[in-house]
mmCIF file of C-alpha atoms and ligand atoms in Angstrom:
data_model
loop_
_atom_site.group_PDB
_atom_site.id
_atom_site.type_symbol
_atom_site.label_atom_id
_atom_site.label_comp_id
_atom_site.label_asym_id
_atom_site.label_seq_id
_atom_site.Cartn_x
_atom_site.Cartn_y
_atom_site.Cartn_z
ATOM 1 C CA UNK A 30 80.714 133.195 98.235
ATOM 2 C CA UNK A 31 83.883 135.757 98.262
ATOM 3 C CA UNK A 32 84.815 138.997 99.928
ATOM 4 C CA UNK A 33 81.096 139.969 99.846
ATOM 5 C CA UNK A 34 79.692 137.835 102.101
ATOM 6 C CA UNK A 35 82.531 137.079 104.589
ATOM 7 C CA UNK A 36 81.381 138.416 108.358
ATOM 8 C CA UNK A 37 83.468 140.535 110.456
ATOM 9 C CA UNK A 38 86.084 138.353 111.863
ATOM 10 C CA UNK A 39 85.885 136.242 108.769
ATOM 11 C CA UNK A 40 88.903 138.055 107.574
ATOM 12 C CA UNK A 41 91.246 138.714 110.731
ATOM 13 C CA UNK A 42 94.476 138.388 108.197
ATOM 14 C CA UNK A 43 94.243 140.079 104.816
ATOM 15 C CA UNK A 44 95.163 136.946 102.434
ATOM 16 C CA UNK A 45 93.288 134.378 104.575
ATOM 17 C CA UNK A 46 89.442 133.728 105.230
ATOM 18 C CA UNK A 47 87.870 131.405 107.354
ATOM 19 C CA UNK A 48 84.660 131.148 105.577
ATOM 20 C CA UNK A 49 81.269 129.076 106.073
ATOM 21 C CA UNK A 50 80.195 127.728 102.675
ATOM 22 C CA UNK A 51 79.863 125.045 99.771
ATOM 23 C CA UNK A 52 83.986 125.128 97.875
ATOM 24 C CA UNK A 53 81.964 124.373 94.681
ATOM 25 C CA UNK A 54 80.577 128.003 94.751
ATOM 26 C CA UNK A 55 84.359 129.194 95.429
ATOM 27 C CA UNK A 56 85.594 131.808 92.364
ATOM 28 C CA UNK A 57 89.143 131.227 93.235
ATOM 29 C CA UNK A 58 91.254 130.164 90.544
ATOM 30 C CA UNK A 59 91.879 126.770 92.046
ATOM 31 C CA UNK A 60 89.836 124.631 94.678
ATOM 32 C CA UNK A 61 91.277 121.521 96.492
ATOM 33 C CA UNK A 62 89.577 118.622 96.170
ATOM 34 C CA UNK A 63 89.581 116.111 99.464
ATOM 35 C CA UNK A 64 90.169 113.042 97.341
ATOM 36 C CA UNK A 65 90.611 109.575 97.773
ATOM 37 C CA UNK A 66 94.034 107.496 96.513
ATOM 38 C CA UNK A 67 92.057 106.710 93.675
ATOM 39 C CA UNK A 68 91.411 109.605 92.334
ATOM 40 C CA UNK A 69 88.005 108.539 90.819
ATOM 41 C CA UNK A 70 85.298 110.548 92.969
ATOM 42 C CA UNK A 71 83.759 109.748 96.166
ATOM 43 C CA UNK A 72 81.433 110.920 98.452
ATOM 44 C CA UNK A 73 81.605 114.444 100.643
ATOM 45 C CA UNK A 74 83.456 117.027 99.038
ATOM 46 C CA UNK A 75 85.034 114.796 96.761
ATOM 47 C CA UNK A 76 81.418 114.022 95.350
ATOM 48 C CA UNK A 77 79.816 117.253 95.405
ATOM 49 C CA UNK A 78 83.138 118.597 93.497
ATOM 50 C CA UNK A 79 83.073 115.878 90.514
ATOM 51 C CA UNK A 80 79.018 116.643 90.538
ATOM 52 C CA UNK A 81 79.467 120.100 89.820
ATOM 53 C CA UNK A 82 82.787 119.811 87.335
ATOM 54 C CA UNK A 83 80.778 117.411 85.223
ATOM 55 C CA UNK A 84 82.003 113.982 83.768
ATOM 56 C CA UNK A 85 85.107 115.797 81.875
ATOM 57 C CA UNK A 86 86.748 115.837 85.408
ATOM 58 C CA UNK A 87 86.439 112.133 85.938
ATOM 59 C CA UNK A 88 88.054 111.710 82.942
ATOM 60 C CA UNK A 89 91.086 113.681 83.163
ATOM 61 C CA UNK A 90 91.190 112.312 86.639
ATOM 62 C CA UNK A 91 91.522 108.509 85.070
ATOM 63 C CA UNK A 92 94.412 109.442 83.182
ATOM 64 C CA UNK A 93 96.708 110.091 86.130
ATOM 65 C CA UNK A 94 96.729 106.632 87.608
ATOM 66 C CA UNK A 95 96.196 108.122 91.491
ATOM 67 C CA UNK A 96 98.335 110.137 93.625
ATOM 68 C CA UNK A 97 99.741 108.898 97.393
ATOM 69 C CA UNK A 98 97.929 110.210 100.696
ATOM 70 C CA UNK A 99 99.442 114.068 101.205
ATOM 71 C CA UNK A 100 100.709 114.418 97.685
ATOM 72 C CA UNK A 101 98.882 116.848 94.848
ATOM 73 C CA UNK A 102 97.471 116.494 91.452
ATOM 74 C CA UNK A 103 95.889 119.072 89.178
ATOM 75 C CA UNK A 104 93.382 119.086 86.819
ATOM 76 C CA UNK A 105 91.008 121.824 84.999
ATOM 77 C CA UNK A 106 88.356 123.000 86.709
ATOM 78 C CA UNK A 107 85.631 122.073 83.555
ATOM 79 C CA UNK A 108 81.889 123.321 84.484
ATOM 80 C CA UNK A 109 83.373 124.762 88.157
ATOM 81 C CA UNK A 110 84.134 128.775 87.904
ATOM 82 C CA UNK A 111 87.764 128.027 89.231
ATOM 83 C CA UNK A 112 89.889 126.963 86.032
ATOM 84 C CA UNK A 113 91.875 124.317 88.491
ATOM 85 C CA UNK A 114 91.479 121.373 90.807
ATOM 86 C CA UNK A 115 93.820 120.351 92.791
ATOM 87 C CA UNK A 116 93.437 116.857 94.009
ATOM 88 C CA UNK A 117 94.988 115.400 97.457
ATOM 89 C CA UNK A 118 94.093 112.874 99.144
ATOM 90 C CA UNK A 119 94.248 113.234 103.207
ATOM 91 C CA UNK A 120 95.414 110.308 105.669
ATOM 92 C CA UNK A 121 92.917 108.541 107.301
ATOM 93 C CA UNK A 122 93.179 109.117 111.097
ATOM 94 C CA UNK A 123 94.045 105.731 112.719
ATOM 95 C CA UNK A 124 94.939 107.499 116.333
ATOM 96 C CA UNK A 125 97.626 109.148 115.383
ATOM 97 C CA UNK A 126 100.218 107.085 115.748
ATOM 98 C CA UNK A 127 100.626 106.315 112.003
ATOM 99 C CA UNK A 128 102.293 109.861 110.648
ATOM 100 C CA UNK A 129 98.887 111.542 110.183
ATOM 101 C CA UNK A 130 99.761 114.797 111.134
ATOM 102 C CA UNK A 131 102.698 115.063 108.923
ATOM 103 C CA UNK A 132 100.781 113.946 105.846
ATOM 104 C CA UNK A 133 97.901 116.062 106.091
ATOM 105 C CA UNK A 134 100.550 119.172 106.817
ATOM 106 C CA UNK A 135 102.088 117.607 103.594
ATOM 107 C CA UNK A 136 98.438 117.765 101.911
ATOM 108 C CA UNK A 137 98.366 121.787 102.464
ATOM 109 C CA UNK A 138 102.191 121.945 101.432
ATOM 110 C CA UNK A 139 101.939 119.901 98.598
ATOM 111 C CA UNK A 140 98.919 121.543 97.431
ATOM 112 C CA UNK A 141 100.123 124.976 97.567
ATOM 113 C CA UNK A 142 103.448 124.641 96.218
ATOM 114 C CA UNK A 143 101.323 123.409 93.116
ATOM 115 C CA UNK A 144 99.318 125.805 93.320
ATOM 116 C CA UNK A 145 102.166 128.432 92.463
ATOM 117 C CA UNK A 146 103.922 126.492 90.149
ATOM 118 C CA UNK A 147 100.503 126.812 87.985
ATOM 119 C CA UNK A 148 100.193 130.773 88.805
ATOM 120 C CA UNK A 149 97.421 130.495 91.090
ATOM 121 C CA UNK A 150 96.941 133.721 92.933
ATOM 122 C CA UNK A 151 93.429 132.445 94.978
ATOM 123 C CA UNK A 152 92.882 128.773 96.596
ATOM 124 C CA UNK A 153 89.926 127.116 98.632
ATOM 125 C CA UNK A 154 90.394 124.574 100.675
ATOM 126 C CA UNK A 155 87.898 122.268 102.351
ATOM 127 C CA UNK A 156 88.547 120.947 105.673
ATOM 128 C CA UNK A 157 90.842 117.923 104.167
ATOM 129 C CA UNK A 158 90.573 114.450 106.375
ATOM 130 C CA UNK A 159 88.024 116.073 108.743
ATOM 131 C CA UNK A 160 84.999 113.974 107.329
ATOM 132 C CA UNK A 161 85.092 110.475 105.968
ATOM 133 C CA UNK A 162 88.496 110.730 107.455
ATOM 134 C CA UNK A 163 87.474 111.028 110.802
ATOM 135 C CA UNK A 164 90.934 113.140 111.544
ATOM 136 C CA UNK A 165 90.090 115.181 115.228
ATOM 137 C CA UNK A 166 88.599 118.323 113.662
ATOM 138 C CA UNK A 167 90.886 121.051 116.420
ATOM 139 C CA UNK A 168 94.154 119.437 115.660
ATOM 140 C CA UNK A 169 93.433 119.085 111.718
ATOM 141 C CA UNK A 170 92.573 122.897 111.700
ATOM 142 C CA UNK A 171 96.037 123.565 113.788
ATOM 143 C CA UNK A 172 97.884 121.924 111.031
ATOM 144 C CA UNK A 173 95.998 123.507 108.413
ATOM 145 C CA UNK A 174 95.998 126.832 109.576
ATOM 146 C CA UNK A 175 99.693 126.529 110.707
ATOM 147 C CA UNK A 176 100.811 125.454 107.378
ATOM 148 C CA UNK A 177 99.159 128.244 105.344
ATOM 149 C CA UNK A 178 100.732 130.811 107.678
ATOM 150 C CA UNK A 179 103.686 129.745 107.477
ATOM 151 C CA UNK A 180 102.912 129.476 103.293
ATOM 152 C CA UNK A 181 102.371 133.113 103.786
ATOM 153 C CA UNK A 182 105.116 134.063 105.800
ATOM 154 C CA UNK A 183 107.711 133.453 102.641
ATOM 155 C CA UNK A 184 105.298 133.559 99.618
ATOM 156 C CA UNK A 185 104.481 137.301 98.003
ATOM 157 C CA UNK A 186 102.410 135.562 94.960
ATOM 158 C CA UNK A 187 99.245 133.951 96.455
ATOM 159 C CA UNK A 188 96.691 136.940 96.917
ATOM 160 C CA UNK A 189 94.222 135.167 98.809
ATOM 161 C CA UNK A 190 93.342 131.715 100.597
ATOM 162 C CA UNK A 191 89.874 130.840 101.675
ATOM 163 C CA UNK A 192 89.271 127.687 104.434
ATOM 164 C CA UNK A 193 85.859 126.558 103.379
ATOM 165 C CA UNK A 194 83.973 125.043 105.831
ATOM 166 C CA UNK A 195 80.451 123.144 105.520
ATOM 167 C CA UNK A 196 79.457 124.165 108.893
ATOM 168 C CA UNK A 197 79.602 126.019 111.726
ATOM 169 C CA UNK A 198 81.671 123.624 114.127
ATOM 170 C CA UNK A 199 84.593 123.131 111.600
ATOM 171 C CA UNK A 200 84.259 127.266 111.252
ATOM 172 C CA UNK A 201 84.867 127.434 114.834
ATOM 173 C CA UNK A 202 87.786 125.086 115.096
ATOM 174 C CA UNK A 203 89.702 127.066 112.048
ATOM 175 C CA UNK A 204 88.804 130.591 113.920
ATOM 176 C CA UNK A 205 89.986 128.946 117.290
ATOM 177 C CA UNK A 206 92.930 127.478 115.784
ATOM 178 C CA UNK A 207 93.652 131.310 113.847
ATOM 179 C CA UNK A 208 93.111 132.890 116.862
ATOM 180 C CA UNK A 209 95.755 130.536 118.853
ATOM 181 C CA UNK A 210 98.707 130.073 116.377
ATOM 182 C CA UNK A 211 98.422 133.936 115.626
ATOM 183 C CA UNK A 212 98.129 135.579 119.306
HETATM 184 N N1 LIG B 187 82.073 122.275 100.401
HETATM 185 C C1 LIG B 187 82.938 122.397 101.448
HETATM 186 N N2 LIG B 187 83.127 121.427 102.350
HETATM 187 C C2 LIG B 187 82.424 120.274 102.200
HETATM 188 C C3 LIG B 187 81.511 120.060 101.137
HETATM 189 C C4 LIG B 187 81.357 121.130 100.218
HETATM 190 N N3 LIG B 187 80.533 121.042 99.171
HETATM 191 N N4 LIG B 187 80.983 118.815 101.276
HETATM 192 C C5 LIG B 187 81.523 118.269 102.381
HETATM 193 N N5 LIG B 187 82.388 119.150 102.948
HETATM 194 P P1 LIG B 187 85.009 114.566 103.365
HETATM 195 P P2 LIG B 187 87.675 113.448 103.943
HETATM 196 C C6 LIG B 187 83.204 119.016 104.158
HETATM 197 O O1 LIG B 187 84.346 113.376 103.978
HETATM 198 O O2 LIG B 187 87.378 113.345 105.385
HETATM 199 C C7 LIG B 187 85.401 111.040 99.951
HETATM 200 O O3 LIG B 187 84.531 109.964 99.710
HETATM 201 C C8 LIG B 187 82.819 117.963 105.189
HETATM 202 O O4 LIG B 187 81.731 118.426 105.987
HETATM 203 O O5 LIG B 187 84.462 115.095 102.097
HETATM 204 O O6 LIG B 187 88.998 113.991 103.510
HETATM 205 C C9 LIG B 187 86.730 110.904 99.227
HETATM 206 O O7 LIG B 187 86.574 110.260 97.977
HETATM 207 C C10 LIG B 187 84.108 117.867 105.978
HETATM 208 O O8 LIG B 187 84.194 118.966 106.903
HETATM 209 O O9 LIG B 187 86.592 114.288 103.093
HETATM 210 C C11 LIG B 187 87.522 110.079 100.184
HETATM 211 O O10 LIG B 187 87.255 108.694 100.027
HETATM 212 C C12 LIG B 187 85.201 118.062 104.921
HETATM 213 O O11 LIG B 187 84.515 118.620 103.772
HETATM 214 C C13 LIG B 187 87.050 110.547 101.541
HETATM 215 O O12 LIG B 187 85.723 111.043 101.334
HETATM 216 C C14 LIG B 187 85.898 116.794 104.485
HETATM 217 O O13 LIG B 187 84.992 115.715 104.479
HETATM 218 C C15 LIG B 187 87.889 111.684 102.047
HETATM 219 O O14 LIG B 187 87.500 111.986 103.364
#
């Protein structure tokens, strides 16, 4: 994954990328992990990411007693090719009458303001809350989308921020949301 193999119309905006893929593969220097409260692993992304990390990221992980639905953590990256995780957990979607949308726009905020306080100048993201979750996949890429443009808008540090999706419908929602918050 990276520049190489994004598509035309993969890259519509120079420091953001809608891109089909596995985050685990991502060389960024950080990678956001869809967690859980817990912070102990899961399933999904959270899973796949603590596979590939290896047991060292578990560990560090049970050393920093959780971290509340939209807030951030960060951890080394261990056996991962970025050097960071960044750990938030995304609200379970319970209709949406229950603050949802503000805490997973908090989830991008809180993860990127992190993200430059550590120096960061590339971030993945998975599609945060849009699995397990069950948060609507067109309105979670609005906010998601929305939030790292308007990230972009005041920041001149981050050099590049890649939207990972697993497959093609979650792809489709981030290019339609893209398209629709940037016409
Ligand atoms: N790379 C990129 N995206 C992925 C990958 C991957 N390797 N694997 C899955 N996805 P989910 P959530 C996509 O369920 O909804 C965990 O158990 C997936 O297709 O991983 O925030 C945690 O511990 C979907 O589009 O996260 C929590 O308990 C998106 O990542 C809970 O799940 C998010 O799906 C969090 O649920």
């Amino acid at each position: 994954m990276g520049q190489g193999n994004l598509t035309k119309g993969d890259c519509e905006m120079k420091r953001l990328s809608i891109v089909k893929g596995d985050i685990v593969k991502a060389k960024t220097d950080a990678i956001v992990n869809a967690a859980n409260t817990s912070l102990l692993g899961g399933g999904g992304v959270d899973g796949a990411i603590h596979r590939a990390a290896g047991p060292e990221l578990l560990a560090e992980c049970e050393t920093l007693h959780g971290c509340r639905t939209g807030e951030a953590k960060i951890t080394k990256g261990y056996k991962l090719k970025a050097k960071y995780v960044i750990h938030t957990p995304g609200p379970i979607w319970r209709g949406g009458k229950w603050g949802e949308e503000d805490l997973l726009a908090n989830c991008y905020r809180n993860c990127l303001a992190l993200a430059k306080e550590y120096g960061v100048k590339s971030i993945a993201f998975p599609s945060i809350s849009t699995g397990v979750y069950r948060f609507p996949i067109d309105l979670a890429a609005k906010i998601a989308v929305g939030e790292i443009l308007h990230f972009l808008e005041t920041d001149d540090t981050m050099e590049q921020i890649i939207l990972v999706c697993f497959d093609e419908g979650t792809k489709a929602a981030y290019q339609k949301a893209f398209a629709e918050l940037t016409a």
